Amino acid sequence: MGEFDYIAWLRQRTAAAPGVRVGPGDDCAVLESSANRAWLVTTDMLLEGRHFILAEHGPRRVGRKAMAVNLSDIAAMGGKPFAAFVSVGLPVGAAESVGKELYLGMREVADTFETTIAGGDTNTWTGGLVVCVTVMGEPGPQGPILRHGAKPGDWLMVTGPLGGSILGKHLDFTPRVREALLLQENAALHAMIDVSDGLSADVFHICAESRCGAVLFAERIPISDAARQLADCMTPLEHALTDGEDFELAFAVDDAAGERLLRTQPIPGITLAHIGVFVEEVALFLEVAGTRRRITPRGFVHDFGQVQQS
Amino acid sequence: MGEFDYIAWLRQRTAAAPGVRVGPGDDCAVLESSANRAWLVTTDMLLEGRHFILAEHGPRRVGRKAMAVNLSDIAAMGGKPFAAFVSVGLPVGAAESVGKELYLGMREVADTFETTIAGGDTNTWTGGLVVCVTVMGEPGPQGPILRHGAKPGDWLMVTGPLGGSILGKHLDFTPRVREALLLQENAALHAMIDVSDGLSADVFHICAESRCGAVLFAERIPISDAARQLADCMTPLEHALTDGEDFELAFAVDDAAGERLLRTQPIPGITLAHIGVFVEEVALFLEVAGTRRRITPRGFVHDFGQVQQS
C-alpha cells in the first residue's frame, strides 16, 4: 500500500465535520474557528521502545494513547478539542496492518471526544514505530486555564486516584475533557494541569508558574489499586506522588469553591479529592499526621527516566 | 540535558510574537487568529535514513528542511504561516548537540517567514532522528488556493526550474511563501500545488481534484542545472518531469492572466514559466515538437520509492 492508497483509505473514513472546510488530500487542511478566536494547540510524539512496546501493546492501543495524551493536554487547559493531525513513521513490511490498526485506535478516542482527524503525513522507514499527533481545541467557558493563577490559600484538588499507571492506565486512560468542561460550570478554576510527570512534579509546575508553594496532605491523596499492587521498595503513597502518566487533572480553586465541589461532587463518575493547599513559600511540603516536611518535586521526568529534578 | 532544561532553553529563545498568547511551557499553546477565522494547518515528518542522512547533511540543514517543507505547503495554499509546533525524537547520547543545531536550523527558516515556534515535544530514544513539524497559517487575500479549481483552457505555470533536487535543493530550497502572496496580487489563482512528488505527478494531483487533464509543453519546461548534471539513463527533461522535492509552485490561471504574468514577470528574483494548458480529458499529455503523447503521471511517490502511480 503506497501513501496515495493510504490517503484514499483515510479520506473515505473522514466524515464532513463542523469546522473542517478541507480535510485530508490537499496541501493543507482548512479549519474554521467559531466566534471564539483563541485556539489551543498541543503536540505529543510517541516512540517505540520509549513510550510503548509495539509487540506487547499492539498498534490499536498505541493509537488510542497517542490521541488521548493530546486530548489530556487540551483538557488541562479546560478546552474542547476539535481537530487532530497525525504523522506516522510506520515499520516497513508491516506498514499497512500497523497503519490501519493505529488509525482505528486513534479514531476510537477522537470520535468519543468529537475530534476530527483532519490531516497528517504517512511514511514508512526501517526504524521503530513513531506517532506524532497535534490537536487543536477551543478554550472552554472560562478561557484557557493556565498553570499560572494559583494563589496562597487556594485548595489543590484532583479528579481521581493516582499511581501505578504502568500496570495499564498509561495506555488505557480517559482524557478528562468532559470533566474539565463540567468543572468550569461549577467553580472558577485558577490553575490546572494534567498529571503526566507525576503528582508532586506537576503540582510543582503549577507552583513555579504561579510563584507560590503547596502543601500535600498525605492522608487525603487518593491512591489507585495499581499503586497498592506495585508497592515494593516504594510505598503506595510514594507511587501516587511520583508515578507519571495518571492523566488525572490537578487544579486550584479558592477555598469556598473547593468546599462546594467536595460536598456536591458535581462530576458524574468521578470523585473529586481535596489533597492540598497552596502557600506563600515557593516550595513543596508533605503533611503526614499533622507534621509538614519539605519534599523535592520528584516525579517522572519525560524521557530522562526517574531523576531528581531539583 | 533533560527535557525541562531544553524547554527552558527554548523559552529563552521564544520572543513574544503577535498571535501567540501563550507559547512553550504550559499544557497547550494559546494562539489568536486575526479577523480571518479560517486557518491552514499542515504537518510533515522527516525520518533519518528515509528523508536525510544525519551524518552527511548535519542537524542544522535537517532543521531547515523540516521547517521549509511545511512552509512550502502553506505557500501551496497561498497562505501566510505564523506558528509552528515541533516534536522531535533525538538520538540518546547526542540529544543536546543535535537538538540545539536542529532547532537553530528550524529557527533560521521560521524567522525568515515570521513564523514563531510556539510549542512542541522533546524526546530522546535509541532510534534515528525524527522531526515532526506542524505549521499553522492564515489564508492569503484570495482565500485558500486548493488543488481543485483548474479549468480546461487554463494555463499551467511554474515558479522556477525543475529536476535534480537530490543534488542539494531538496535540503536547501526557499519555500515560495512570498511568491504565492505576490502572485495573488497579480492574478486570480484557480488551483495551486507545490512540486514535491515530481512535476507530472503533482500536475496530475491538480487534474484529479479539478476533474480535468493537462498538456505539458516539453520545450517550455524550465530545466535546472542539477537535472542536466544528473542526466544518465534519464534525460534532463525526464528528471524535470519526475524528480521530487523541487518545492516550486505549479498553478492554474486563465489565459489572459497567464499572458499578463508571462509578459510582466511581476515576482522579483524568479521567472514564471508557462509550461502547459489544462484540457477536458482527464489524462496527462506531453507535447514534443507539436506532437502530443499520453504520459503516465510518474514521479516520486512519497516513501515508497520511484514507482508507477497508475
Coordinates of C-alpha atoms in Angstrom, one line a residue:
Chain A
M1 CA 0.0 0.0 0.0
G2 CA 1.5 3.3 -1.1
E3 CA 0.9 6.6 0.6
F4 CA -1.7 7.5 -2.0
D5 CA -3.8 4.5 -1.2
Y6 CA -3.5 5.1 2.5
I7 CA -4.7 8.7 2.0
A8 CA -7.6 7.4 -0.1
W9 CA -8.4 5.0 2.7
L10 CA -8.2 7.8 5.3
R11 CA -10.4 10.1 3.1
Q12 CA -13.1 7.5 2.9
R13 CA -13.2 7.4 6.6
T14 CA -13.2 11.2 7.2
A15 CA -16.8 12.4 7.6
A16 CA -17.6 16.0 6.9
A17 CA -17.2 17.7 10.3
P18 CA -18.0 21.1 11.6
G19 CA -15.0 23.4 11.5
V20 CA -13.2 21.4 8.8
R21 CA -13.7 23.0 5.4
V22 CA -10.9 21.0 3.7
G23 CA -9.7 17.7 5.2
P24 CA -7.0 15.2 4.1
G25 CA -5.9 15.3 0.5
D26 CA -4.8 18.9 -0.3
D27 CA -1.5 20.7 0.7
C28 CA -3.0 21.9 4.0
A29 CA -6.3 21.4 5.9
V30 CA -8.5 24.4 6.2
L31 CA -10.1 24.8 9.6
E32 CA -12.7 27.4 10.7
S33 CA -12.9 28.5 14.2
S34 CA -16.1 29.6 15.8
A35 CA -16.7 33.1 17.2
N36 CA -14.1 32.3 19.8
R37 CA -10.9 33.2 18.0
A38 CA -8.3 31.8 20.5
W39 CA -7.1 28.3 19.7
L40 CA -5.4 25.7 21.9
V41 CA -2.6 23.7 20.2
T42 CA -0.7 20.8 21.6
T43 CA 1.5 18.1 20.2
D44 CA 3.0 14.8 21.5
M45 CA 5.3 12.2 19.9
L46 CA 5.3 8.6 21.0
L47 CA 8.3 6.4 20.1
E48 CA 8.5 2.6 20.1
G49 CA 10.6 1.3 22.9
R50 CA 10.5 4.7 24.7
H51 CA 6.8 5.1 25.3
F52 CA 5.3 1.7 24.3
I53 CA 6.4 -1.8 23.3
L54 CA 4.6 -2.5 20.0
A55 CA 4.8 -6.3 20.2
E56 CA 3.3 -6.2 23.7
H57 CA 0.8 -3.3 23.5
G58 CA -0.3 -3.6 19.9
P59 CA -0.9 -0.8 17.4
R60 CA -4.5 -0.1 18.3
R61 CA -3.7 0.7 22.0
V62 CA -0.7 2.8 20.9
G63 CA -3.1 4.7 18.6
R64 CA -5.5 5.3 21.5
K65 CA -2.7 6.5 23.7
A66 CA -1.3 8.8 21.0
M67 CA -4.6 10.6 20.7
A68 CA -5.5 10.5 24.4
V69 CA -2.3 12.2 25.6
N70 CA -3.0 15.1 23.4
L71 CA -6.7 15.4 24.4
S72 CA -5.5 15.3 28.0
D73 CA -3.4 18.4 27.3
I74 CA -6.4 20.1 25.9
A75 CA -8.4 19.1 29.0
A76 CA -5.7 20.5 31.2
M77 CA -6.4 23.9 29.6
G78 CA -10.1 23.4 30.1
G79 CA -10.7 23.3 26.4
K80 CA -12.7 21.4 23.8
P81 CA -10.7 19.6 21.2
F82 CA -12.0 19.6 17.6
A83 CA -9.2 18.6 15.1
A84 CA -6.2 16.4 15.1
F85 CA -3.3 15.9 12.7
V86 CA -1.4 12.6 12.7
S87 CA 2.1 12.0 11.3
V88 CA 3.5 8.5 11.4
G89 CA 6.7 6.6 10.7
L90 CA 5.5 3.0 10.0
P91 CA 7.7 0.0 10.1
V92 CA 8.4 -1.1 6.5
G93 CA 7.0 -4.6 5.9
A94 CA 4.1 -4.1 8.3
A95 CA 3.1 -0.6 7.3
E96 CA -0.5 -1.4 6.1
S97 CA -1.6 -3.5 9.1
V98 CA 0.1 -1.3 11.7
G99 CA -1.1 1.8 10.0
K100 CA -4.7 0.8 9.9
E101 CA -4.9 -0.5 13.4
L102 CA -3.1 2.6 14.7
Y103 CA -5.6 4.8 12.9
L104 CA -8.6 2.8 14.2
G105 CA -7.2 3.2 17.8
M106 CA -6.8 7.0 17.3
R107 CA -10.3 7.2 15.8
E108 CA -11.9 5.4 18.7
V109 CA -10.6 8.1 21.1
A110 CA -11.1 11.0 18.7
D111 CA -14.7 10.0 17.9
T112 CA -15.5 9.8 21.6
F113 CA -14.5 13.4 22.0
E114 CA -15.9 14.7 18.7
T115 CA -12.4 15.4 17.2
T116 CA -11.8 15.0 13.5
I117 CA -8.6 13.7 12.1
A118 CA -8.2 16.4 9.5
G119 CA -4.8 15.6 8.0
G120 CA -1.3 14.2 8.5
D121 CA 1.7 12.7 6.9
T122 CA 2.3 9.0 6.3
N123 CA 5.8 7.5 6.0
T124 CA 7.5 4.1 6.1
W125 CA 11.0 3.5 7.3
T126 CA 13.3 0.8 8.7
G127 CA 13.2 2.3 12.3
G128 CA 10.7 1.8 15.1
L129 CA 7.1 3.0 15.0
V130 CA 6.7 6.8 15.5
V131 CA 3.4 8.5 16.0
C132 CA 3.1 12.3 16.3
V133 CA -0.3 13.8 17.0
T134 CA -1.1 17.5 17.1
V135 CA -4.5 18.6 18.4
M136 CA -6.4 21.9 18.2
G137 CA -9.1 22.9 20.5
E138 CA -11.2 25.8 21.6
P139 CA -11.0 27.3 25.1
G140 CA -13.8 26.4 27.5
P141 CA -16.2 28.9 29.0
Q142 CA -13.5 30.3 31.4
G143 CA -10.9 30.7 28.6
P144 CA -7.6 28.9 28.7
I145 CA -6.8 27.6 32.2
L146 CA -3.1 28.0 32.6
R147 CA -0.6 26.6 35.2
H148 CA -0.2 30.2 36.3
G149 CA -3.0 31.5 38.6
A150 CA -3.0 29.5 41.8
K151 CA -3.0 31.7 44.9
P152 CA -1.9 31.1 48.5
G153 CA -5.0 29.7 50.4
D154 CA -6.4 28.0 47.2
W155 CA -7.3 24.4 47.5
L156 CA -5.5 21.8 45.4
M157 CA -7.8 19.1 44.1
V158 CA -7.6 16.1 41.8
T159 CA -10.1 14.2 39.6
G160 CA -9.1 10.6 40.6
P161 CA -6.8 8.1 42.2
L162 CA -3.1 8.2 41.4
G163 CA -0.1 6.0 41.0
G164 CA 0.8 2.7 39.3
S165 CA -0.3 3.7 35.8
I166 CA 2.5 1.5 34.4
L167 CA 0.2 -1.5 35.1
G168 CA -2.1 -0.4 32.3
K169 CA -3.6 3.1 32.8
H170 CA -0.8 4.8 31.0
L171 CA -2.2 3.2 27.8
D172 CA -5.9 3.0 28.6
F173 CA -7.0 6.2 30.4
T174 CA -9.8 8.6 29.7
P175 CA -8.7 12.1 29.0
R176 CA -10.6 14.4 31.4
V177 CA -12.0 16.6 28.7
R178 CA -15.6 16.3 29.8
E179 CA -14.7 16.7 33.5
A180 CA -12.7 19.9 32.8
L181 CA -15.7 21.4 31.0
L182 CA -18.1 20.4 33.8
L183 CA -15.7 21.7 36.4
Q184 CA -15.9 25.1 34.8
E185 CA -19.7 25.1 35.2
N186 CA -19.3 24.6 38.9
A187 CA -16.2 26.6 40.0
A188 CA -13.8 29.3 38.9
L189 CA -10.6 27.4 38.1
H190 CA -7.4 29.3 39.0
A191 CA -4.9 26.9 37.5
M192 CA -4.9 23.4 36.1
I193 CA -2.5 20.7 34.8
D194 CA -2.9 17.0 33.9
V195 CA -0.8 14.7 35.9
S196 CA 1.7 13.3 33.4
D197 CA 5.1 13.8 35.1
G198 CA 3.9 12.6 38.5
L199 CA 1.7 14.4 41.1
S200 CA 4.5 16.1 43.0
A201 CA 6.3 17.3 39.9
D202 CA 3.1 18.5 38.2
V203 CA 1.9 20.3 41.3
F204 CA 5.3 22.0 41.4
H205 CA 4.9 23.1 37.8
I206 CA 1.7 24.9 38.9
C207 CA 3.7 26.4 41.9
A208 CA 6.6 27.5 39.7
E209 CA 4.3 29.3 37.2
S210 CA 2.1 30.7 39.9
R211 CA 5.1 31.7 42.1
C212 CA 3.8 30.0 45.2
G213 CA 4.2 26.7 47.0
A214 CA 1.9 23.8 48.1
V215 CA 1.3 21.5 51.0
L216 CA 0.1 18.0 50.0
F217 CA -2.0 16.2 52.7
A218 CA -0.7 12.6 52.6
E219 CA -3.9 11.1 54.1
R220 CA -6.1 12.7 51.5
I221 CA -4.3 11.7 48.3
P222 CA -6.5 9.1 46.6
I223 CA -4.2 6.1 45.9
S224 CA -5.1 3.8 43.0
D225 CA -5.3 0.0 43.4
A226 CA -2.5 -0.3 40.9
A227 CA -0.2 1.8 43.2
R228 CA -1.0 -0.6 46.1
Q229 CA -0.3 -3.7 43.9
L230 CA 3.0 -2.2 42.8
A231 CA 4.2 -1.4 46.2
D232 CA 7.8 -2.7 46.5
C233 CA 10.7 -0.5 47.6
M234 CA 8.3 2.4 47.2
T235 CA 5.1 2.7 49.3
P236 CA 1.7 3.2 47.6
L237 CA 1.8 6.9 48.7
E238 CA 5.2 7.3 47.0
H239 CA 3.9 5.8 43.8
A240 CA 0.9 8.2 44.0
L241 CA 3.3 11.1 44.5
T242 CA 5.8 10.3 41.8
D243 CA 4.5 7.9 39.1
G244 CA 3.8 9.6 35.8
E245 CA 1.0 9.3 33.3
D246 CA -2.0 9.2 35.5
F247 CA -3.7 11.8 33.3
E248 CA -6.0 13.0 36.1
L249 CA -6.4 16.7 36.5
A250 CA -4.9 18.7 39.4
F251 CA -6.4 22.1 39.8
A252 CA -6.6 25.2 42.1
V253 CA -9.8 26.8 43.3
D254 CA -10.5 29.2 46.2
D255 CA -11.5 27.5 49.4
A256 CA -15.2 28.3 49.1
A257 CA -15.4 26.8 45.7
G258 CA -13.3 23.8 46.9
E259 CA -15.7 23.1 49.8
R260 CA -18.7 23.3 47.5
L261 CA -17.1 20.9 44.9
L262 CA -16.1 18.5 47.7
R263 CA -19.6 18.5 49.2
T264 CA -21.7 18.4 46.0
Q265 CA -19.4 16.2 43.9
P266 CA -20.9 17.5 40.6
I267 CA -18.9 15.4 38.1
P268 CA -20.7 12.1 37.3
G269 CA -18.5 9.0 37.6
I270 CA -15.6 10.6 39.4
T271 CA -14.8 11.6 43.0
L272 CA -13.1 14.9 43.4
A273 CA -10.5 14.9 46.2
H274 CA -9.1 17.8 48.2
I275 CA -5.4 16.9 48.5
G276 CA -3.6 20.1 49.5
V277 CA -3.4 23.8 49.8
F278 CA -1.3 26.5 48.1
V279 CA 1.0 28.5 50.3
E280 CA 3.2 31.6 50.0
E281 CA 6.6 29.9 50.2
V282 CA 7.7 28.6 46.8
A283 CA 8.4 25.0 47.9
L284 CA 6.6 21.7 48.2
F285 CA 5.6 20.2 51.5
L286 CA 4.0 16.9 52.5
E287 CA 1.9 16.9 55.6
V288 CA 1.7 13.5 57.4
A289 CA -0.2 13.1 60.6
G290 CA -0.2 16.9 61.1
T291 CA 3.5 17.3 60.5
R292 CA 4.8 19.1 57.5
R293 CA 8.1 18.2 55.8
R294 CA 9.6 19.7 52.7
I295 CA 9.8 17.3 49.8
T296 CA 11.5 17.6 46.4
P297 CA 9.2 17.7 43.4
R298 CA 10.4 14.3 42.2
G299 CA 8.5 12.5 39.5
F300 CA 8.9 11.1 36.1
V301 CA 11.0 13.5 34.1
H302 CA 9.9 13.0 30.5
D303 CA 12.3 10.8 28.6
F304 CA 15.1 11.1 31.0
G305 CA 13.9 8.4 33.4
Q306 CA 13.2 8.7 37.1
V307 CA 15.5 11.6 38.2
Q308 CA 15.7 14.2 40.9
Q309 CA 14.5 17.4 39.3
S310 CA 15.9 19.9 41.7
Chain B
M1 CA 20.2 18.0 29.4
G2 CA 16.7 16.9 30.5
E3 CA 13.5 17.9 28.8
F4 CA 13.0 20.6 31.4
D5 CA 16.3 22.3 30.6
Y6 CA 15.6 22.1 26.9
I7 CA 12.3 23.7 27.4
A8 CA 13.9 26.5 29.4
W9 CA 16.4 26.9 26.7
L10 CA 13.6 27.1 24.1
R11 CA 11.6 29.6 26.2
Q12 CA 14.5 31.9 26.4
R13 CA 14.7 31.9 22.7
T14 CA 11.0 32.5 22.1
A15 CA 10.2 36.1 21.7
A16 CA 6.7 37.5 22.3
A17 CA 5.0 37.2 18.9
P18 CA 1.7 38.5 17.5
G19 CA -0.9 35.8 17.7
V20 CA 0.9 33.8 20.4
R21 CA -0.8 34.5 23.7
V22 CA 0.9 31.5 25.5
G23 CA 4.0 29.9 24.0
P24 CA 6.1 26.9 25.2
G25 CA 5.8 25.8 28.8
D26 CA 2.1 25.2 29.5
D27 CA 0.0 22.2 28.6
C28 CA -1.0 23.8 25.3
A29 CA -0.1 26.9 23.4
V30 CA -2.8 29.6 23.0
L31 CA -3.0 31.2 19.6
E32 CA -5.2 34.0 18.5
S33 CA -6.3 34.4 14.9
S34 CA -6.9 37.7 13.3
A35 CA -10.3 38.7 11.9
N36 CA -9.8 36.0 9.3
R37 CA -11.1 32.9 11.1
A38 CA -10.0 30.2 8.6
W39 CA -6.7 28.5 9.4
L40 CA -4.4 26.5 7.3
V41 CA -2.7 23.5 9.0
T42 CA -0.1 21.2 7.6
T43 CA 2.3 18.6 9.1
D44 CA 5.4 16.8 7.8
M45 CA 7.6 14.2 9.5
L46 CA 11.2 13.7 8.5
L47 CA 12.9 10.4 9.4
E48 CA 16.7 9.7 9.4
G49 CA 17.7 7.4 6.6
R50 CA 14.4 8.0 4.8
H51 CA 14.5 11.7 4.1
F52 CA 18.0 12.7 5.2
I53 CA 21.4 11.2 6.2
L54 CA 22.2 12.9 9.5
A55 CA 26.0 12.2 9.4
E56 CA 26.2 13.7 5.9
H57 CA 23.6 16.5 6.0
G58 CA 24.0 17.6 9.6
P59 CA 21.3 18.6 12.1
R60 CA 21.1 22.3 11.1
R61 CA 20.3 21.5 7.5
V62 CA 17.8 18.9 8.6
G63 CA 16.1 21.5 10.8
R64 CA 15.9 23.9 7.9
K65 CA 14.3 21.3 5.7
A66 CA 11.8 20.2 8.3
M67 CA 10.6 23.8 8.7
A68 CA 10.7 24.6 5.0
V69 CA 8.7 21.7 3.7
N70 CA 5.8 22.8 5.9
L71 CA 6.1 26.4 4.8
S72 CA 6.0 25.2 1.2
D73 CA 2.7 23.5 1.9
I74 CA 1.3 26.8 3.4
A75 CA 2.7 28.5 0.2
A76 CA 0.9 26.0 -2.0
M77 CA -2.4 27.1 -0.4
G78 CA -1.4 30.8 -0.9
G79 CA -1.3 31.4 2.8
K80 CA 0.9 33.2 5.3
P81 CA 2.4 31.0 8.1
F82 CA 2.5 32.3 11.6
A83 CA 3.1 29.4 14.1
A84 CA 5.0 26.1 14.2
F85 CA 5.0 23.2 16.6
V86 CA 8.0 20.9 16.7
S87 CA 8.2 17.4 18.0
V88 CA 11.5 15.5 18.0
G89 CA 12.9 12.2 18.8
L90 CA 16.6 12.9 19.4
P91 CA 19.3 10.2 19.4
V92 CA 20.3 9.4 23.0
G93 CA 23.9 10.4 23.6
A94 CA 23.9 13.3 21.2
A95 CA 20.5 14.8 22.2
E96 CA 21.7 18.2 23.3
S97 CA 24.0 19.0 20.4
V98 CA 21.7 17.6 17.8
G99 CA 18.6 19.2 19.4
K100 CA 20.2 22.6 19.6
E101 CA 21.5 22.6 16.0
L102 CA 18.2 21.2 14.7
Y103 CA 16.3 24.0 16.5
L104 CA 18.7 26.7 15.2
G105 CA 18.1 25.4 11.6
M106 CA 14.4 25.5 12.1
R107 CA 14.6 29.0 13.5
E108 CA 16.6 30.3 10.6
V109 CA 13.8 29.4 8.2
A110 CA 10.9 30.2 10.6
D111 CA 12.4 33.7 11.3
T112 CA 12.7 34.4 7.6
F113 CA 9.0 33.9 7.2
E114 CA 7.9 35.5 10.5
T115 CA 6.8 32.2 12.0
T116 CA 7.0 31.5 15.7
I117 CA 7.9 28.1 17.2
A118 CA 5.1 28.2 19.7
G119 CA 5.4 24.7 21.3
G120 CA 6.5 21.1 20.8
D121 CA 7.5 17.9 22.4
T122 CA 11.1 16.8 23.0
N123 CA 12.1 13.2 23.4
T124 CA 15.2 11.0 23.3
W125 CA 15.3 7.4 22.2
T126 CA 17.7 4.8 20.8
G127 CA 16.3 5.1 17.3
G128 CA 17.2 7.5 14.5
L129 CA 16.5 11.2 14.5
V130 CA 12.8 12.0 13.9
V131 CA 11.5 15.6 13.4
C132 CA 7.8 16.3 13.0
V133 CA 6.7 19.9 12.4
T134 CA 3.1 21.2 12.2
V135 CA 2.6 24.7 10.9
M136 CA -0.4 27.0 11.0
G137 CA -1.1 29.8 8.7
E138 CA -3.7 32.2 7.6
P139 CA -5.1 32.2 4.1
G140 CA -3.9 34.9 1.7
P141 CA -6.1 37.6 0.0
Q142 CA -7.8 35.1 -2.3
G143 CA -8.6 32.6 0.5
P144 CA -7.2 29.0 0.5
I145 CA -6.0 28.1 -3.1
L146 CA -6.9 24.4 -3.4
R147 CA -5.8 21.7 -5.9
H148 CA -9.4 21.8 -7.1
G149 CA -10.3 24.7 -9.4
A150 CA -8.3 24.3 -12.6
K151 CA -10.5 24.6 -15.8
P152 CA -9.9 23.4 -19.3
G153 CA -8.2 26.3 -21.2
D154 CA -6.3 27.5 -18.1
W155 CA -2.6 27.9 -18.3
L156 CA -0.3 25.8 -16.2
M157 CA 2.6 27.9 -14.9
V158 CA 5.6 27.2 -12.5
T159 CA 7.8 29.5 -10.4
G160 CA 11.2 28.0 -11.3
P161 CA 13.4 25.4 -12.8
L162 CA 12.8 21.7 -12.1
G163 CA 14.7 18.5 -11.6
G164 CA 17.8 17.2 -9.9
S165 CA 16.9 18.4 -6.4
I166 CA 18.7 15.4 -5.0
L167 CA 22.0 17.3 -5.7
G168 CA 21.1 19.7 -2.9
K169 CA 17.9 21.7 -3.5
H170 CA 15.8 19.1 -1.6
L171 CA 17.5 20.3 1.6
D172 CA 18.3 24.0 0.7
F173 CA 15.3 25.4 -1.0
T174 CA 13.3 28.6 -0.4
P175 CA 9.6 27.9 0.3
R176 CA 7.6 30.0 -2.1
V177 CA 5.6 31.8 0.6
R178 CA 6.3 35.3 -0.7
E179 CA 5.9 34.4 -4.3
A180 CA 2.5 32.9 -3.6
L181 CA 1.3 36.0 -1.8
L182 CA 2.7 38.3 -4.6
L183 CA 1.0 36.1 -7.3
Q184 CA -2.3 36.7 -5.6
E185 CA -1.8 40.5 -6.1
N186 CA -1.3 39.9 -9.8
A187 CA -3.7 37.2 -10.9
A188 CA -6.7 35.1 -9.8
L189 CA -5.2 31.7 -9.0
H190 CA -7.6 28.8 -9.8
A191 CA -5.5 26.0 -8.3
M192 CA -2.0 25.5 -6.9
I193 CA 0.3 22.9 -5.6
D194 CA 4.0 22.7 -4.6
V195 CA 6.1 20.3 -6.6
S196 CA 7.1 17.7 -4.0
D197 CA 6.2 14.4 -5.7
G198 CA 7.5 15.4 -9.1
L199 CA 6.1 17.8 -11.7
S200 CA 4.0 15.2 -13.7
A201 CA 2.6 13.6 -10.5
D202 CA 1.8 16.9 -8.9
V203 CA 0.1 18.4 -12.0
F204 CA -1.9 15.2 -12.1
H205 CA -3.0 15.8 -8.5
I206 CA -4.4 19.1 -9.7
C207 CA -6.1 17.3 -12.6
A208 CA -7.6 14.6 -10.4
E209 CA -9.0 17.2 -8.0
S210 CA -10.2 19.5 -10.7
R211 CA -11.6 16.7 -12.9
C212 CA -9.7 17.7 -16.0
G213 CA -6.4 16.9 -17.8
A214 CA -3.3 18.7 -18.8
V215 CA -0.9 19.0 -21.7
L216 CA 2.8 19.7 -20.7
F217 CA 4.9 21.5 -23.4
A218 CA 8.2 19.8 -23.3
E219 CA 10.2 22.7 -24.8
R220 CA 8.8 25.2 -22.2
I221 CA 9.6 23.3 -19.0
P222 CA 12.4 25.1 -17.3
I223 CA 15.1 22.5 -16.5
S224 CA 17.5 23.1 -13.6
D225 CA 21.3 22.8 -14.0
A226 CA 21.2 20.0 -11.5
A227 CA 18.9 18.0 -13.8
R228 CA 21.3 18.4 -16.6
Q229 CA 24.2 17.4 -14.4
L230 CA 22.4 14.3 -13.3
A231 CA 21.4 13.2 -16.8
D232 CA 22.2 9.5 -17.0
C233 CA 19.7 6.9 -18.0
M234 CA 17.1 9.6 -17.8
T235 CA 17.2 12.8 -19.8
P236 CA 17.2 16.2 -18.2
L237 CA 13.6 16.6 -19.3
E238 CA 12.7 13.3 -17.6
H239 CA 14.3 14.5 -14.4
A240 CA 12.4 17.7 -14.6
L241 CA 9.1 15.8 -15.1
T242 CA 9.6 13.2 -12.4
D243 CA 12.1 14.2 -9.7
G244 CA 10.5 15.1 -6.4
E245 CA 11.2 17.9 -3.9
D246 CA 11.7 20.9 -6.2
F247 CA 9.3 22.9 -4.0
E248 CA 8.4 25.3 -6.8
L249 CA 4.8 26.2 -7.2
A250 CA 2.7 24.9 -10.1
F251 CA -0.6 26.8 -10.6
A252 CA -3.5 27.4 -12.9
V253 CA -4.7 30.8 -14.1
D254 CA -6.9 31.7 -17.0
D255 CA -5.2 32.5 -20.3
A256 CA -5.5 36.3 -20.0
A257 CA -3.9 36.3 -16.6
G258 CA -1.3 33.9 -17.7
E259 CA -0.3 36.1 -20.7
R260 CA 0.0 39.1 -18.4
L261 CA 2.1 37.2 -15.8
L262 CA 4.4 35.9 -18.5
R263 CA 4.8 39.4 -20.1
T264 CA 5.2 41.4 -16.8
Q265 CA 7.1 38.9 -14.7
P266 CA 5.9 40.6 -11.5
I267 CA 7.7 38.4 -9.0
P268 CA 11.3 39.7 -8.1
G269 CA 14.0 37.1 -8.4
I270 CA 12.1 34.4 -10.2
T271 CA 11.0 33.8 -13.7
L272 CA 7.5 32.5 -14.2
A273 CA 7.2 29.9 -17.0
H274 CA 4.1 28.8 -19.0
I275 CA 4.6 25.1 -19.3
G276 CA 1.2 23.7 -20.2
V277 CA -2.6 24.0 -20.6
F278 CA -5.5 22.3 -18.9
V279 CA -7.8 20.2 -21.1
E280 CA -11.2 18.4 -20.8
E281 CA -9.9 14.8 -21.0
V282 CA -8.8 13.6 -17.6
A283 CA -5.3 12.5 -18.6
L284 CA -1.8 13.8 -18.8
F285 CA -0.1 14.6 -22.2
L286 CA 3.4 15.7 -23.2
E287 CA 3.7 17.8 -26.3
V288 CA 7.1 17.5 -28.0
A289 CA 7.7 19.3 -31.3
G290 CA 4.0 19.8 -31.8
T291 CA 3.1 16.1 -31.2
R292 CA 1.1 15.2 -28.1
R293 CA 1.5 11.8 -26.5
R294 CA -0.1 10.5 -23.4
I295 CA 2.1 10.0 -20.4
T296 CA 1.6 8.4 -17.0
P297 CA 1.9 10.7 -14.0
R298 CA 5.1 9.2 -12.8
G299 CA 7.0 10.8 -10.1
F300 CA 8.4 10.2 -6.7
V301 CA 5.7 8.5 -4.6
H302 CA 6.3 9.6 -1.0
D303 CA 8.2 6.9 0.9
F304 CA 7.6 4.1 -1.5
G305 CA 10.4 4.9 -3.9
Q306 CA 10.2 5.7 -7.6
V307 CA 7.1 3.7 -8.7
Q308 CA 4.5 3.9 -11.4
Q309 CA 1.5 5.5 -9.8
S310 CA -1.2 4.4 -12.3

